Every structure is written in structure tokens, then in C-alpha cells.
Coordinates of N, CA and C in Angstrom, one line a residue:
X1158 N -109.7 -12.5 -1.5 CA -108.8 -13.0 -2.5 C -108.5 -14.5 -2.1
X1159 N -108.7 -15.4 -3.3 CA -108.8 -16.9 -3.0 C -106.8 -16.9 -3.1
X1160 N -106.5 -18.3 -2.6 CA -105.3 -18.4 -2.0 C -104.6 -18.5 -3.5
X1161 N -105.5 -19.3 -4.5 CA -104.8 -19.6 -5.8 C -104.7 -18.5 -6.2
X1162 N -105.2 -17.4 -6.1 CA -104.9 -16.1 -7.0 C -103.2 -15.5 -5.7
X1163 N -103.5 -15.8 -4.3 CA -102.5 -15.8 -4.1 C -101.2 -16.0 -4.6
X1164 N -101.2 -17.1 -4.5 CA -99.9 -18.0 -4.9 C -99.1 -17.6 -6.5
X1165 N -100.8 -17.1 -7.4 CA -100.5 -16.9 -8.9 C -99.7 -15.2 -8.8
X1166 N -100.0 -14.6 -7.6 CA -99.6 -13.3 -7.5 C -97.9 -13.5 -7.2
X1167 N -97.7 -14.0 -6.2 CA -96.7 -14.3 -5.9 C -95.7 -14.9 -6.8
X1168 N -96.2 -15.7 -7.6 CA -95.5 -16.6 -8.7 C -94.7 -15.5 -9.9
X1169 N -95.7 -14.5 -9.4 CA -95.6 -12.9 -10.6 C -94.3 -12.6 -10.8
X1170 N -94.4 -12.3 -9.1 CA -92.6 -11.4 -8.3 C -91.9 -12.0 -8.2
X1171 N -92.1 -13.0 -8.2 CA -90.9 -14.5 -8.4 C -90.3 -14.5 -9.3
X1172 N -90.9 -14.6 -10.2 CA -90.7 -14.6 -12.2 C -90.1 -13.0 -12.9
X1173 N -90.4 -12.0 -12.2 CA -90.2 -10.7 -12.0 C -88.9 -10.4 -12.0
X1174 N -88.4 -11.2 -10.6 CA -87.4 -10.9 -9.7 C -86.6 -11.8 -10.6
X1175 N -87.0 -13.0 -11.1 CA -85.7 -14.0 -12.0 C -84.9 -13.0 -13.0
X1176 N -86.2 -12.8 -13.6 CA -86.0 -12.2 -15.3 C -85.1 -10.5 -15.2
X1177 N -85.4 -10.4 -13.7 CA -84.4 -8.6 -13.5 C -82.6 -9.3 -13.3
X1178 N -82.7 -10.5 -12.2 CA -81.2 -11.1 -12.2 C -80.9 -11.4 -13.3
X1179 N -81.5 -12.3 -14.2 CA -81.2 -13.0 -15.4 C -80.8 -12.2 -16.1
X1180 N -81.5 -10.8 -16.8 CA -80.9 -9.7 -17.0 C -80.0 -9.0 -16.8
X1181 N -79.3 -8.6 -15.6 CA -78.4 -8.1 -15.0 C -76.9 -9.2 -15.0
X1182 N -77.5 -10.7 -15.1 CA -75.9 -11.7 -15.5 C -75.8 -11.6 -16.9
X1183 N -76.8 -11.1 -17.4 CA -76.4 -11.1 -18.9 C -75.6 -9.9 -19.3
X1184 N -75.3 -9.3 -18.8 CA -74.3 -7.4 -18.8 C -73.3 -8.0 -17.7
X1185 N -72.9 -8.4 -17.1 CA -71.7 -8.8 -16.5 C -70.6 -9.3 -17.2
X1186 N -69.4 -9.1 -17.3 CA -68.3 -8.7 -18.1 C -68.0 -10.0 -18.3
X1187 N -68.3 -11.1 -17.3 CA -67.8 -12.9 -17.6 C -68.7 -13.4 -18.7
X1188 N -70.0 -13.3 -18.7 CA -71.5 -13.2 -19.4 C -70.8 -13.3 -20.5
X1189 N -70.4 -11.7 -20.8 CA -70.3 -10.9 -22.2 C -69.5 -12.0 -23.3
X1190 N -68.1 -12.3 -22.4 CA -67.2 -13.0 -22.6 C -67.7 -14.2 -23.1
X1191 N -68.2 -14.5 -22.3 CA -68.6 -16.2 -22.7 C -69.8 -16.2 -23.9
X1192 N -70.3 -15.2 -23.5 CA -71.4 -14.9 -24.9 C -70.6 -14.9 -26.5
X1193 N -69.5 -13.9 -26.3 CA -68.9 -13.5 -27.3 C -68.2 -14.9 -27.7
X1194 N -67.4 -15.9 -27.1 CA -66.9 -17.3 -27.4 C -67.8 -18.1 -28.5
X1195 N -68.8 -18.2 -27.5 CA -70.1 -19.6 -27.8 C -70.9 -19.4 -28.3
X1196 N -71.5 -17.7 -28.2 CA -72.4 -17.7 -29.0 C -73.4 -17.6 -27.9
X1197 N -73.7 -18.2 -26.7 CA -74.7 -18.2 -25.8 C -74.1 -17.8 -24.3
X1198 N -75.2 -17.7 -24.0 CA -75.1 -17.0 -22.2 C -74.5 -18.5 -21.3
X1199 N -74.3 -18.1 -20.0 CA -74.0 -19.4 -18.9 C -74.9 -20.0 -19.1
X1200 N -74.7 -21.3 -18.5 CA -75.8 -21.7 -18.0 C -77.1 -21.2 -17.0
X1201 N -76.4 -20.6 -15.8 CA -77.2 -20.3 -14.9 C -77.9 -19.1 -15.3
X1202 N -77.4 -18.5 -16.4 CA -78.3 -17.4 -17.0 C -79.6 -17.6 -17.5
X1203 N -79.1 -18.8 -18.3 CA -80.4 -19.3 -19.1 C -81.2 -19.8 -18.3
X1204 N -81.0 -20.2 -17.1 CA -81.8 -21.0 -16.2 C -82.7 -19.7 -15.4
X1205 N -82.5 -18.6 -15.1 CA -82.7 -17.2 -14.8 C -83.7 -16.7 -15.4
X1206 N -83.2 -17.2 -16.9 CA -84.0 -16.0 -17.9 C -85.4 -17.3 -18.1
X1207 N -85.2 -18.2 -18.6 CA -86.5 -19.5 -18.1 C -87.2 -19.3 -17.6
X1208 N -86.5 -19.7 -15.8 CA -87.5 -20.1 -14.5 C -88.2 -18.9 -14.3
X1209 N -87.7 -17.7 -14.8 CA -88.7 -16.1 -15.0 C -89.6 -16.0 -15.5
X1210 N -89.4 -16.5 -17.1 CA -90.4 -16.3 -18.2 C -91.8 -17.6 -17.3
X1211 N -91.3 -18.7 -17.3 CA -92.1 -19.9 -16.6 C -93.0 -19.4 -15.2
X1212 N -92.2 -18.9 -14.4 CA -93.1 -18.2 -13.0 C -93.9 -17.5 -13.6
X1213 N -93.7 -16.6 -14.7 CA -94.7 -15.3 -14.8 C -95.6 -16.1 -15.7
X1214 N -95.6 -16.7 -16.7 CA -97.1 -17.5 -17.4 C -98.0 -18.2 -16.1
X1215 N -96.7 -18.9 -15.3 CA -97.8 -19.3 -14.3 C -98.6 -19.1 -13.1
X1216 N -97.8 -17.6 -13.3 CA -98.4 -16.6 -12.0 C -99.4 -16.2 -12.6
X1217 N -98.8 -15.6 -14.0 CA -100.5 -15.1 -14.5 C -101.6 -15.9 -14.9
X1218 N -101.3 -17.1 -15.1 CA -102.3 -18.1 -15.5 C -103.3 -18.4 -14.3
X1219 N -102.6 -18.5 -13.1 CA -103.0 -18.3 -12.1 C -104.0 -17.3 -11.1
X1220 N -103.2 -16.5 -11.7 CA -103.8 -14.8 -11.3 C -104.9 -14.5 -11.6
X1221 N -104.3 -14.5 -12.8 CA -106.2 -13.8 -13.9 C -106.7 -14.3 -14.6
X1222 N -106.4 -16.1 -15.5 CA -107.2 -17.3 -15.9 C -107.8 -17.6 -15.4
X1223 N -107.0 -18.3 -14.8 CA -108.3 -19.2 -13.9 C -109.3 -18.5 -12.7
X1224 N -110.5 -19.0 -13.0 CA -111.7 -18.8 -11.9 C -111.2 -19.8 -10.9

């Protein structure tokens, strides 16, 4: 296994692991609150739910695109 498919694997569980927290602040009762005000999540949520979605295109892009 070349290092780059490494690193793209890794980038997976990274992205994985964001998108389960990001998830899990979004059901937390301050979350809900602030959702129900604004209309939108924390900040640090949306940063969660991102840096997840972003790791996992570029784990997979990494992983199983590219040769």
C-alpha cells in the first residue's frame, strides 16, 4: 500500500470521526437552542460538520482516485 493511499485512508477516519462529533453537537440541548433562535447551528458545529465532509472527499480522492 503506497503512503498516498495511506494518508487518503486515514483522511477517511478523520472525516468520519468529525462528521460523528459534528453530529452529536448538533443534539446537544445549547445546539438546539441556538438553532431554534438563528436558525443555524454554532459555529464550531459547522466547522465539525465541514472539516468532515472535506477530510472524507479528500480521503477518498485519495484513497481510490488517484493512481
Amino acid at each position: 500500500m503506497g503512503s498516498t493511499k495511506l494518508i487518503g485512508l486515514v483522511l477517511l477516519v478523520v472525516g468520519i470521526a468529525l462528521l460523528y462529533f459534528g453530529y452529536q453537537s448538533t443534539q446537544s440541548v445549547g445546539d438546539q437552542i441556538t438553532e431554534a433562535f438563528t436558525g443555524r447551528f454554532t459555529d464550531e458545529t459547522m466547522w465539525y460538520l465541514i472539516g468532515g465532509a472535506a477530510a472524507i472527499v479528500a480521503g477518498g480522492f485519495l484513497a481510490f482516485v488517484r493512481k
